XYZ file of C-alpha atoms in Angstrom:
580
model
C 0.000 0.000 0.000
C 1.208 3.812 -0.587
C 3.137 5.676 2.100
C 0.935 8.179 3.246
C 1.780 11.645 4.301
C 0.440 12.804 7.301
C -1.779 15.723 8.304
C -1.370 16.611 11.837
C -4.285 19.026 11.204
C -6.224 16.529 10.515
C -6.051 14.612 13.960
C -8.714 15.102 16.150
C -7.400 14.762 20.160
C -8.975 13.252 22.821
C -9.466 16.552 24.615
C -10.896 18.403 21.650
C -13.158 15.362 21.216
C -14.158 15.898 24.659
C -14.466 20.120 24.359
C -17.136 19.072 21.816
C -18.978 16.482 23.492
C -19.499 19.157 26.526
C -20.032 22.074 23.639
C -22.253 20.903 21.833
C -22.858 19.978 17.825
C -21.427 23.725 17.136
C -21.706 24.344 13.320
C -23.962 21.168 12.389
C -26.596 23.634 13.257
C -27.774 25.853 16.366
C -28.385 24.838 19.646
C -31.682 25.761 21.181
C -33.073 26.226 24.239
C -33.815 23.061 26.201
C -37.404 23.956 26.799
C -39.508 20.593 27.369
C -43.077 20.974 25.733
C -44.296 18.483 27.887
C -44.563 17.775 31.859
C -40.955 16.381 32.846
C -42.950 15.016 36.134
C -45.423 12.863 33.731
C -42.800 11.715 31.141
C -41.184 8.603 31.870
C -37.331 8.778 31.713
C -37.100 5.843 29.246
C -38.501 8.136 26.808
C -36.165 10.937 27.483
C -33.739 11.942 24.758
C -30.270 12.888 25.684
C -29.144 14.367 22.354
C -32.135 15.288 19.465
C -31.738 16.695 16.215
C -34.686 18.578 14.453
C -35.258 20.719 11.081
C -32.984 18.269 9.252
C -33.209 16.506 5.674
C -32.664 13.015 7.366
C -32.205 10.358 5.537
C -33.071 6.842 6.609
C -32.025 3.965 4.136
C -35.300 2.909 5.783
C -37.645 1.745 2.897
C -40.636 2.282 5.268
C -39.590 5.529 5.729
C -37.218 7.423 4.039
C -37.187 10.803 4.878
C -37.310 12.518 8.098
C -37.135 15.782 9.943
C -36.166 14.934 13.754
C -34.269 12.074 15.386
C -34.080 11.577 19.085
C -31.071 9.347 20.543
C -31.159 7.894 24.342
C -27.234 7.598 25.140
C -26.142 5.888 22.240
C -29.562 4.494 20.865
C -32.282 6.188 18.337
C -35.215 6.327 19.911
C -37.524 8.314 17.319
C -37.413 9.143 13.628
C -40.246 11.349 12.507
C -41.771 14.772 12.343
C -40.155 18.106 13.851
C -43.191 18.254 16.331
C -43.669 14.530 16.937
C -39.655 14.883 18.276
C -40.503 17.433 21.074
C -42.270 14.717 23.247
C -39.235 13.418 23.786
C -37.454 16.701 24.920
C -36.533 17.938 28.666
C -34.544 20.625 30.099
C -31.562 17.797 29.950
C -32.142 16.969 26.526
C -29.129 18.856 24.157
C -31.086 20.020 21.145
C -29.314 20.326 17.896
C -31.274 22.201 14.658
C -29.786 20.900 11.790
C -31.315 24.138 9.475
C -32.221 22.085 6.837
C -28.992 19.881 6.144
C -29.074 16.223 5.190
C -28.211 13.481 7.443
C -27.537 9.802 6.636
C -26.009 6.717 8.540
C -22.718 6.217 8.831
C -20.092 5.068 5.581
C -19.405 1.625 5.523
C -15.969 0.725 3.994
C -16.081 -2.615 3.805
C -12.627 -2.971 1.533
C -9.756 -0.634 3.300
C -6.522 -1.258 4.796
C -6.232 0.847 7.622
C -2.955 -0.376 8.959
C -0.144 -0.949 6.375
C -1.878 2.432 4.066
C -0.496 4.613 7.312
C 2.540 2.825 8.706
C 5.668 4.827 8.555
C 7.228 1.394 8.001
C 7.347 1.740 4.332
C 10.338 4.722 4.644
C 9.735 6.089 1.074
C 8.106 6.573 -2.113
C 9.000 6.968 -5.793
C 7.157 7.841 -8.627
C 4.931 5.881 -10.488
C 4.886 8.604 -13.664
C 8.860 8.303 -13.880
C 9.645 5.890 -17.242
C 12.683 5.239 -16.983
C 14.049 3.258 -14.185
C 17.238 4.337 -14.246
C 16.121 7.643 -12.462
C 15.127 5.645 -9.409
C 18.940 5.048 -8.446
C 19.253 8.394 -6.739
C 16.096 8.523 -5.039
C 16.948 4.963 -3.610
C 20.213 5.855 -2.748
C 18.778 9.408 -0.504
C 16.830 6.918 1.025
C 19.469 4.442 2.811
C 21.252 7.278 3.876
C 17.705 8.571 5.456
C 17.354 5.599 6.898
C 20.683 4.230 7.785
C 21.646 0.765 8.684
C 21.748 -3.055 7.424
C 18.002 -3.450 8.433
C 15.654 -3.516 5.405
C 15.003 -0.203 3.168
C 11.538 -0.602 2.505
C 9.837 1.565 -0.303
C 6.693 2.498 -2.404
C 5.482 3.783 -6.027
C 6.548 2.475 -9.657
C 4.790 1.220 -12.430
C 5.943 -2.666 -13.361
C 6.251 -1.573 -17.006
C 8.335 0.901 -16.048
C 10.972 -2.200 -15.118
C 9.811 -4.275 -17.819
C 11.035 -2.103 -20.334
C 13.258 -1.313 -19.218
C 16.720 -1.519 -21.075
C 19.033 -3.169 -18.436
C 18.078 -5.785 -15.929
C 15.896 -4.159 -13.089
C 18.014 -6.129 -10.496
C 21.345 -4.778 -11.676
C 19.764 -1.102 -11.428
C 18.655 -1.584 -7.845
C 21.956 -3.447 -6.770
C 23.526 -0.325 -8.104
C 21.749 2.163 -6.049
C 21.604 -0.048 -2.720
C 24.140 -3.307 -2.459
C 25.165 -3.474 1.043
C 21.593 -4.385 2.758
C 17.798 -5.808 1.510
C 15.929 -3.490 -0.753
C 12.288 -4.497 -1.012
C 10.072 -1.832 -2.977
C 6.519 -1.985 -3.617
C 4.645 -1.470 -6.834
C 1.979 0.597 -6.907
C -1.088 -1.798 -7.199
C 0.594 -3.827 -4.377
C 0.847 -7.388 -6.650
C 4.542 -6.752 -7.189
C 7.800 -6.643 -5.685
C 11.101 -5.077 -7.145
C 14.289 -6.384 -4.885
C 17.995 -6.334 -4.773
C 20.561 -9.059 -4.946
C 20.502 -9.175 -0.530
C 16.676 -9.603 -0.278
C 16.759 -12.262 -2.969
C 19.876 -14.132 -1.221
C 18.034 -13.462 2.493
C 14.314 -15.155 0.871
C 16.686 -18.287 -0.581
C 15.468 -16.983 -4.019
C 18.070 -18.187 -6.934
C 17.157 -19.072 -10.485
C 16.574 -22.574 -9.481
C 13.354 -21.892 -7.142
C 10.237 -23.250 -7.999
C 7.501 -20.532 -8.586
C 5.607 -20.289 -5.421
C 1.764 -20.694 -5.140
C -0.215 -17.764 -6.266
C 3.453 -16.033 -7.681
C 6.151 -15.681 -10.015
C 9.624 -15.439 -9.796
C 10.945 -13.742 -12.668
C 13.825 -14.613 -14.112
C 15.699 -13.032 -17.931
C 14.344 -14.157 -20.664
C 17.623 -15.167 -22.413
C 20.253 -15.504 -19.378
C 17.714 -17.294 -16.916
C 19.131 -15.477 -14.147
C 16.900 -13.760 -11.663
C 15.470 -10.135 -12.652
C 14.285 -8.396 -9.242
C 10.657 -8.512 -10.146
C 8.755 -10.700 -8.274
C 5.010 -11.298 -8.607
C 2.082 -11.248 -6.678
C 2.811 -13.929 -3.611
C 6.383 -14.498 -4.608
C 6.689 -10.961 -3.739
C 4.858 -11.018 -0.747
C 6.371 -13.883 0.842
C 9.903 -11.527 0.721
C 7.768 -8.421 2.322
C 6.629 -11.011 4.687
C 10.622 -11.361 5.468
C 10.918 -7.508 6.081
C 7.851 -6.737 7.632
C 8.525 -9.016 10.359
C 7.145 -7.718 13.557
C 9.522 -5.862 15.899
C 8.922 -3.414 18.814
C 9.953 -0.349 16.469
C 7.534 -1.665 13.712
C 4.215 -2.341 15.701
C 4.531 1.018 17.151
C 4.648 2.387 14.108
C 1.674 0.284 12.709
C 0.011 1.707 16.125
C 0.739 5.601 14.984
C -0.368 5.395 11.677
C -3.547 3.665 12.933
C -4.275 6.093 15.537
C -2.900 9.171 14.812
C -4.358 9.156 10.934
C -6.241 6.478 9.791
C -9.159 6.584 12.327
C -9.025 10.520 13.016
C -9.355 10.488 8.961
C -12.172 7.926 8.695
C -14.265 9.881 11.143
C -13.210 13.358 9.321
C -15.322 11.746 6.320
C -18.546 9.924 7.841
C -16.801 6.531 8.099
C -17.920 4.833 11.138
C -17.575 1.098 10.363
C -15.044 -0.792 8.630
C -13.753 -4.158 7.343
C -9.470 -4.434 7.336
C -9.456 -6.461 4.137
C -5.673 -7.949 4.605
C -4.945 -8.420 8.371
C -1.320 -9.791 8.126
C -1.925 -11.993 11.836
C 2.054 -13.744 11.008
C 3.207 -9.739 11.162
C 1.344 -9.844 14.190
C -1.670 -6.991 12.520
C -4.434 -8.110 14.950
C -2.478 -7.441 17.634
C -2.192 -3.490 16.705
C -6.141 -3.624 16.791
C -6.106 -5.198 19.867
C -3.797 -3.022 21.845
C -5.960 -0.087 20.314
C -9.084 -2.231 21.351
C -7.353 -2.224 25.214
C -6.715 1.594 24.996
C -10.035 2.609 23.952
C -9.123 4.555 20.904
C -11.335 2.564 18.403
C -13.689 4.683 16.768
C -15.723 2.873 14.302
C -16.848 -0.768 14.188
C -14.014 -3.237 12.838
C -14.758 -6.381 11.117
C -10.872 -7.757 10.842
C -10.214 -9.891 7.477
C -7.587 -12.682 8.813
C -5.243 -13.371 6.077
C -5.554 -16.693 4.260
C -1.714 -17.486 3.584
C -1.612 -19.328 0.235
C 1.903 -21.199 0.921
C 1.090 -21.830 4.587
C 0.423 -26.187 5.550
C -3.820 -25.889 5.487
C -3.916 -27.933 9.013
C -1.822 -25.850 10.657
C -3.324 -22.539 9.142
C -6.781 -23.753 9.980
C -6.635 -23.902 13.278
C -4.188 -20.838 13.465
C -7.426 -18.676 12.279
C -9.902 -20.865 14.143
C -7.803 -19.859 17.187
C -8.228 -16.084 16.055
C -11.819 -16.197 15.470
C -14.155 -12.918 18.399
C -17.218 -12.379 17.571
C -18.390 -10.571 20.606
C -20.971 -8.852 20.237
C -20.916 -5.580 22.088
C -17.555 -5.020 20.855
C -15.949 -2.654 18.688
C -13.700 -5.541 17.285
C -14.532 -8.507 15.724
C -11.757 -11.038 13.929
C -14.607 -12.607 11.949
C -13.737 -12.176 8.255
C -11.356 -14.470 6.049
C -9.661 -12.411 3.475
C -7.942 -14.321 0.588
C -7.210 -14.397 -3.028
C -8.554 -16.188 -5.661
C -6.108 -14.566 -8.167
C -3.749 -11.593 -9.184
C -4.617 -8.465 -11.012
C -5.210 -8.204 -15.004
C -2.273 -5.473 -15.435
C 0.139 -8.359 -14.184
C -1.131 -10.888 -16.330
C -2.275 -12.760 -12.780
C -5.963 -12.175 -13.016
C -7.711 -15.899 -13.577
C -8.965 -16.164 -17.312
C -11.486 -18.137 -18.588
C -9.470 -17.685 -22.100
C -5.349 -17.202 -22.282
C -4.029 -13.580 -22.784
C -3.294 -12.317 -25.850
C 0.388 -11.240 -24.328
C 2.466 -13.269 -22.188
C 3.985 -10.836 -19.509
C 4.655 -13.343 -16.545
C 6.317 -16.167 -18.558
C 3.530 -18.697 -18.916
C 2.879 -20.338 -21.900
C -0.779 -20.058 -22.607
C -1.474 -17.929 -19.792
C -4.697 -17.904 -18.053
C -3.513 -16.258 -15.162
C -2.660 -17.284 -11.668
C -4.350 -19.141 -8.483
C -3.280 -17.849 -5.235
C -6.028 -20.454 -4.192
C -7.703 -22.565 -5.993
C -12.113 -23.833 -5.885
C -11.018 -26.907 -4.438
C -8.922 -25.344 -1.846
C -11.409 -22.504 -1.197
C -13.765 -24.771 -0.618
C -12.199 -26.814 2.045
C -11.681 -23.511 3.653
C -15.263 -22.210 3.813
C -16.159 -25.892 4.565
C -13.679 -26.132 7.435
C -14.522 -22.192 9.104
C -17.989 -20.899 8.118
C -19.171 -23.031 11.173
C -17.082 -21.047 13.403
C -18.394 -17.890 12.142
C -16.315 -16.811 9.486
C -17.369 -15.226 6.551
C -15.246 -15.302 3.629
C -13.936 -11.811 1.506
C -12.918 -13.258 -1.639
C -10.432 -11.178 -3.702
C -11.488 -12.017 -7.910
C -11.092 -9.961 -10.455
C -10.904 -12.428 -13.750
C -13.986 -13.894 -15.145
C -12.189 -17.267 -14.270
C -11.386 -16.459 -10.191
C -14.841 -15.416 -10.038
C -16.081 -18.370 -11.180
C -13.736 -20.308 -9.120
C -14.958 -18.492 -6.139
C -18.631 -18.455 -6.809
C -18.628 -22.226 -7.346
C -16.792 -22.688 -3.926
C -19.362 -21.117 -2.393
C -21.756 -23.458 -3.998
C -19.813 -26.527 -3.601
C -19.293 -25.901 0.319
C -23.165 -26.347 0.916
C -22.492 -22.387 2.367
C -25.844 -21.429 3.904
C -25.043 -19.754 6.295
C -22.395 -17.730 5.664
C -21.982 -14.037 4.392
C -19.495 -14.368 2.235
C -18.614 -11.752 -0.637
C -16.650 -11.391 -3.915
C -14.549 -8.112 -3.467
C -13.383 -5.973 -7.050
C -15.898 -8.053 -9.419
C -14.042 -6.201 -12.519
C -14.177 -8.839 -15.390
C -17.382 -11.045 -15.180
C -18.203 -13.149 -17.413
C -22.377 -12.449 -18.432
C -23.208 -16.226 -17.056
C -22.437 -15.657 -13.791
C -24.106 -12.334 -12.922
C -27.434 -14.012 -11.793
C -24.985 -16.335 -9.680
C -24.293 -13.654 -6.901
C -27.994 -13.268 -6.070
C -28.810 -17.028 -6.368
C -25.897 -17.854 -3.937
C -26.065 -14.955 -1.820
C -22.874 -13.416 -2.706
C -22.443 -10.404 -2.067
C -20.738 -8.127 -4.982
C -18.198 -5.458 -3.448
C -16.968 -2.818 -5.803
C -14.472 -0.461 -5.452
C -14.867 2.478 -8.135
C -13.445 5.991 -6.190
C -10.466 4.947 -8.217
C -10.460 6.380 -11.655
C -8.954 3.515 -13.474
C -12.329 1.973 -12.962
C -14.028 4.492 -15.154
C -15.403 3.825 -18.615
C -12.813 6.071 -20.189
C -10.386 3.501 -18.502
C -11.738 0.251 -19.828
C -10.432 -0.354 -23.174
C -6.560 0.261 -21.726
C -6.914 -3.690 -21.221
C -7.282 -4.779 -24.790
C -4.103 -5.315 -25.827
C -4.032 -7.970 -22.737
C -7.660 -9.472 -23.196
C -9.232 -7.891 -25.946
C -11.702 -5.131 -26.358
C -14.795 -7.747 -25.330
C -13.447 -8.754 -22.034
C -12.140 -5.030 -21.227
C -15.789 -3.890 -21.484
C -18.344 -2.735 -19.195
C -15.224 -3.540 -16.268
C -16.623 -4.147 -12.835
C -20.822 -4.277 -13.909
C -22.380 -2.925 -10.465
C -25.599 -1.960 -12.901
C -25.918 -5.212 -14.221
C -25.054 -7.114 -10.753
C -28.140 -4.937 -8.805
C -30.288 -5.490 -11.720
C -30.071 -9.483 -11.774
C -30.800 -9.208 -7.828
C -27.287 -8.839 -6.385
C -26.349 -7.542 -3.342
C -23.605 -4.421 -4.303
C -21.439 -2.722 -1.252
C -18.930 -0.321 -2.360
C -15.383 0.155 -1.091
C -11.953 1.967 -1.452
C -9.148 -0.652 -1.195
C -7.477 2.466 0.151
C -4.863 2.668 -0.642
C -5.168 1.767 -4.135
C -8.175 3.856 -4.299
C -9.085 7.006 -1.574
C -10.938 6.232 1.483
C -13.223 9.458 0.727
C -16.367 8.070 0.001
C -18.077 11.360 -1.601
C -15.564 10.115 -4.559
C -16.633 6.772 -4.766
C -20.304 7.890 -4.409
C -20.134 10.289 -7.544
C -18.372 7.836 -9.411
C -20.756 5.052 -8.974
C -23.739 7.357 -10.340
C -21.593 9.008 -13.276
C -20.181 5.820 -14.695
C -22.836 4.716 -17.622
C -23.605 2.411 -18.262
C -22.529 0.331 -15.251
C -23.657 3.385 -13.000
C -25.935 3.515 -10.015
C -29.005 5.890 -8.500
C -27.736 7.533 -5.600
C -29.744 6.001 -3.197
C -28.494 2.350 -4.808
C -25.238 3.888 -4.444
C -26.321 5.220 -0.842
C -27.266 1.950 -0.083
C -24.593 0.099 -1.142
C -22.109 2.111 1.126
C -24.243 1.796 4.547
C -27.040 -0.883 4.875
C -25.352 -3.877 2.039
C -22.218 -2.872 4.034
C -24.068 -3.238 7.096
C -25.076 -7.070 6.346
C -21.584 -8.161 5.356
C -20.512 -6.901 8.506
C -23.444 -8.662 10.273
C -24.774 -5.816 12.077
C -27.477 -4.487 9.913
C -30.297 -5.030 12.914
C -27.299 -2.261 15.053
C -26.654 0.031 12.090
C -26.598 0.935 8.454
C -30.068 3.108 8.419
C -31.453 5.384 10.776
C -34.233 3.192 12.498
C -35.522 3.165 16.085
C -33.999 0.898 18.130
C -30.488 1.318 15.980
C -27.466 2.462 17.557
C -26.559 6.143 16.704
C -23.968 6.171 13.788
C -25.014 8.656 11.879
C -23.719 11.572 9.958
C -24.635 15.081 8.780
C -23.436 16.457 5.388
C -23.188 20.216 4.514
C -24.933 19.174 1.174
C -28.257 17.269 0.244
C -26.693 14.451 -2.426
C -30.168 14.519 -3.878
C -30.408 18.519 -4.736
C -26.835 18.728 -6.332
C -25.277 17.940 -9.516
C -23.606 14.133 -9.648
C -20.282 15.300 -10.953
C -20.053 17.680 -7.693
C -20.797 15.188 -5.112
C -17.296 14.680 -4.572
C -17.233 18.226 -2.768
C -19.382 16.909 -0.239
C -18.141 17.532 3.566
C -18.802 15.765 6.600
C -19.788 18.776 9.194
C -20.292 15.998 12.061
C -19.906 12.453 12.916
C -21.608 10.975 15.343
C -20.284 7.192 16.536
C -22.337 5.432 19.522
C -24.161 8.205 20.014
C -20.735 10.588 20.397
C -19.386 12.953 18.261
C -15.909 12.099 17.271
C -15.606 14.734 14.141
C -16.712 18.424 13.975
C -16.028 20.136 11.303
């Protein structure tokens, strides 16, 4: 994931949280006077509201009710949804009144794709750029960098395109030797499924030209020499970040920092209130970040953690690893109740599972169809061997073929029970649209990043043709056959700001959404995957209060300006933990 920059700005403190808990909702709207319009004496307490907001544009994702003018919360519960004067029976001198002067409110964002960890870790020590072209002007960047970060410990970096070392005129491993030779270099591409490394990361991971190709990964070596050429792919590159990401006092606390001094304060900032870590790396020791954040009481939003399914690891053993993982409690912030693995790579690398072989052979496979970090039969055992626990699976597929895989894994386990959902859906083949809805599989799209954009389709064809490049990641066609769509970011492949993603999903014809689909998708859908659609996801009495309020009505405005939208308050559990 990209280094991310951060904006100290942007962090909201514990004591300004609590200045505007004992302040008030400030600029959401103007406090009134706590007048009760009925006999305190008479009015039983139950009925009390601590916190109400009236005059609003509220609304629901409540099909039996959509709009609203007033909501009354008791502590951290709704209580009432209805009518501006309907609201004041529920009003005392104690009860904080907040007049929302016409602006909209909605539940709380669901992001049910994000890495919130590794996106804001200050592990990965720097970036280069994925617009340079020729590698050759990485050496010097590289080179600032070990002397930035001095030692024999691991230089670990960001950014590059993998075409920009694939065409590049000398081998990519003698370019990075020459910039760093005397300790590991491990740097990142900039979708994440590749790895460029030097000579000392390749000799520490027992890479020569003699290893096998690992499961779900390619070791690439020179086409005419044989010898290794710093690229590795998808899991063969993981397995080496695995090396240097290896948990270590210095690097958890790190982890920690980026987690709670930007990631969260930055998810509240824009209405995000629950969440699903899609990649929780448990072997670099991930959960246990969320669970010393979990002890300190600095979680602010609902976490659904996605355990990572290692493909190389011995299936007994990594069974009952996860099974060993598995909280579900209930009245907790944190769950570890999500499986997150990967049916295949990404089209760009020539990894995405094909149903027919690429017209261009980038990864050295003759008649390449792509790769299988897991295969049906194996994703089958899984969900066979952990949906009774309580697991629900978050499938990563993006060719027609790893879609397949993983919808007929589903159906092959006998799933019934669980909740299980195919995350980027990009390249579907027609047959299996109607398959999501029959099996209950829910479809989770990420489109706040551009590249998912019509314009952007056809930039495939010279891998799969113009036919398969087409109407890329179908969310029209999935809702229409009956399937359930939740949108995402993948930050941070794609930003976590979900005005973007919202606006894109509605402008994208024709594979575009209405904005309460769209809506939808990003708060009650998200809601079910995370099981807690009877707690949240719509504004309903008896809910808890997630909920935020917007200083624009999405309905009233232009689609291609949605993504100006601001958050002016989010409320979390019935407390405000953003004010704009």
């Amino acid at each position: 994931m990209k280094k991310v920059n951060r904006n100290s700005s942007s962090i909201i403190t514990t004591l300004m949280i609590s200045n505007l808990l004992l302040a008030g909702c400030g600029s959401s709207g103007t406090e009134t006077d706590n007048i009760a319009t009925t006999d305190d004496t008479t009015k039983p307490t139950s009925e009390i509201a601590t916190q109400v907001y009236k005059n609003g544009k509220i609304y629901t994702v409540n099909e039996q009710q959509e709009w609203a003018d007033a909501v009354a919360v008791k502590d951290n519960k709704i209580i009432f949804v209805g009518s501006n004067d309907e609201v004041q029976g529920y009003v005392n001198s104690s009860t904080k009144v907040t007049d929302l002067s016409g602006k909209m409110m909605m539940p709380g964002f669901h992001d049910v794709h994000i890495h919130p960890i590794e996106s804001a870790s200050e592990n990965i020590q720097f970036a280069i750029s994925v617009e340079e072209t020729n590698p050759e002007n990485f050496i010097a960047t590289i080179k600032k960098a070990s002397l930035e970060n001095p030692g024999k410990g691991w230089l670990i970096g960001f950014g590059h395109s993998i075409f920009t070392l694939l065409d590049s005129a000398r081998s990519p491993l003698a370019i990075i030797d020459e910039a760093v030779a005397d300790r590991p270099v491990i740097i990142m591409e900039q979708s994440s499924h590749s790895m460029w490394v030097n000579s000392a990361a390749l000799a520490l991971a027992g890479f020569t030209k003699d290893t096998p190709h690992p499961t779900g990964g390619r070791i690439l070596r020179d086409e005419n020499t044989g010898e290794l050429n710093g690229i590795l792919i998808d899991n063969a590159g993981n397995m080496v970040m695995d090396i240097a990401m290896a948990p270590a006092n210095e690097s958890l606390q790190k982890d920690y920092d980026g987690l709670i001094e930007f990631t969260l304060p930055e998810l509240a900032k824009h209405g995000i209130t629950s969440i699903s870590d899609a990649r929780s790396f448990w072997k670099r020791d991930d959960h246990k970040t969320w669970l010393k954040a979990q002890k300190n009481d600095a979680i602010t939003a609902r976490v659904s953690v996605g355990l990572w399914a290692y493909p190389t690891a011995d299936d007994t053993a990594q069974l009952a690893d996860l099974t060993a993982l598995y909280s579900n409690k209930q009245d907790s912030f944190l769950k570890f109740n999500q499986i997150k693995l990967y049916s295949d790579g990404i089209t760009v690398n020539g990894t995405s599972a094909m149903l027919a072989k690429y017209n261009i052979d980038l990864i050295g496979i003759p008649e390449n169809k792509g790769l299988n970090y897991f295969s049906q039969e194996r994703i089958e055992q899984y969900i066979t061997a952990l949906e009774p626990i309580g697991f629900d699976f978050h499938m990563h597929a993006i060719g027609d073929r790893g879609i397949r895989e993983a919808l007929n894994a589903v159906e092959n386990s006998g799933s019934d029970k669980g909740r299980h959902r195919i995350t980027h859906v990009e390249i579907v083949d027609p047959v299996d649209i109607p398959r999501f809805a029959q099996l209950n599989v829910t479809a989770d799209a990420q489109v706040a990043g551009d590249y998912t954009n019509p314009e952007h389709w056809h930039e495939n064809d010279e891998l799969i043709g113009a036919v398969r490049s087409d109407n890329a990641v179908p969310i029209k066609s999935l809702d229409a056959a009956g399937a359930r769509v939740t949108l995402s970011s993948d930050w941070n492949v794609s930003p976590y700001n979900p005005f973007i993603g919202l606006q894109n999903a509605v402008t994208r014809a024709p594979q575009e959404l209405t904005i309460a689909k769209a809506i939808k998708a990003y708060t009650l859908n998200g809601a079910y995957v995370m099981r807690q659609e009877n707690k949240v996801g719509s504004i309903e009495v008896g809910k808890l209060a997630d909920f935020v309020i917007l200083d624009k009505n999405l309905f009233n405005i232009e689609p291609n300006t949605i993504n100006q939208t601001k958050v002016v308050t989010t409320v979390f559990n019935g407390e405000v933990i953003y004010q704009r």
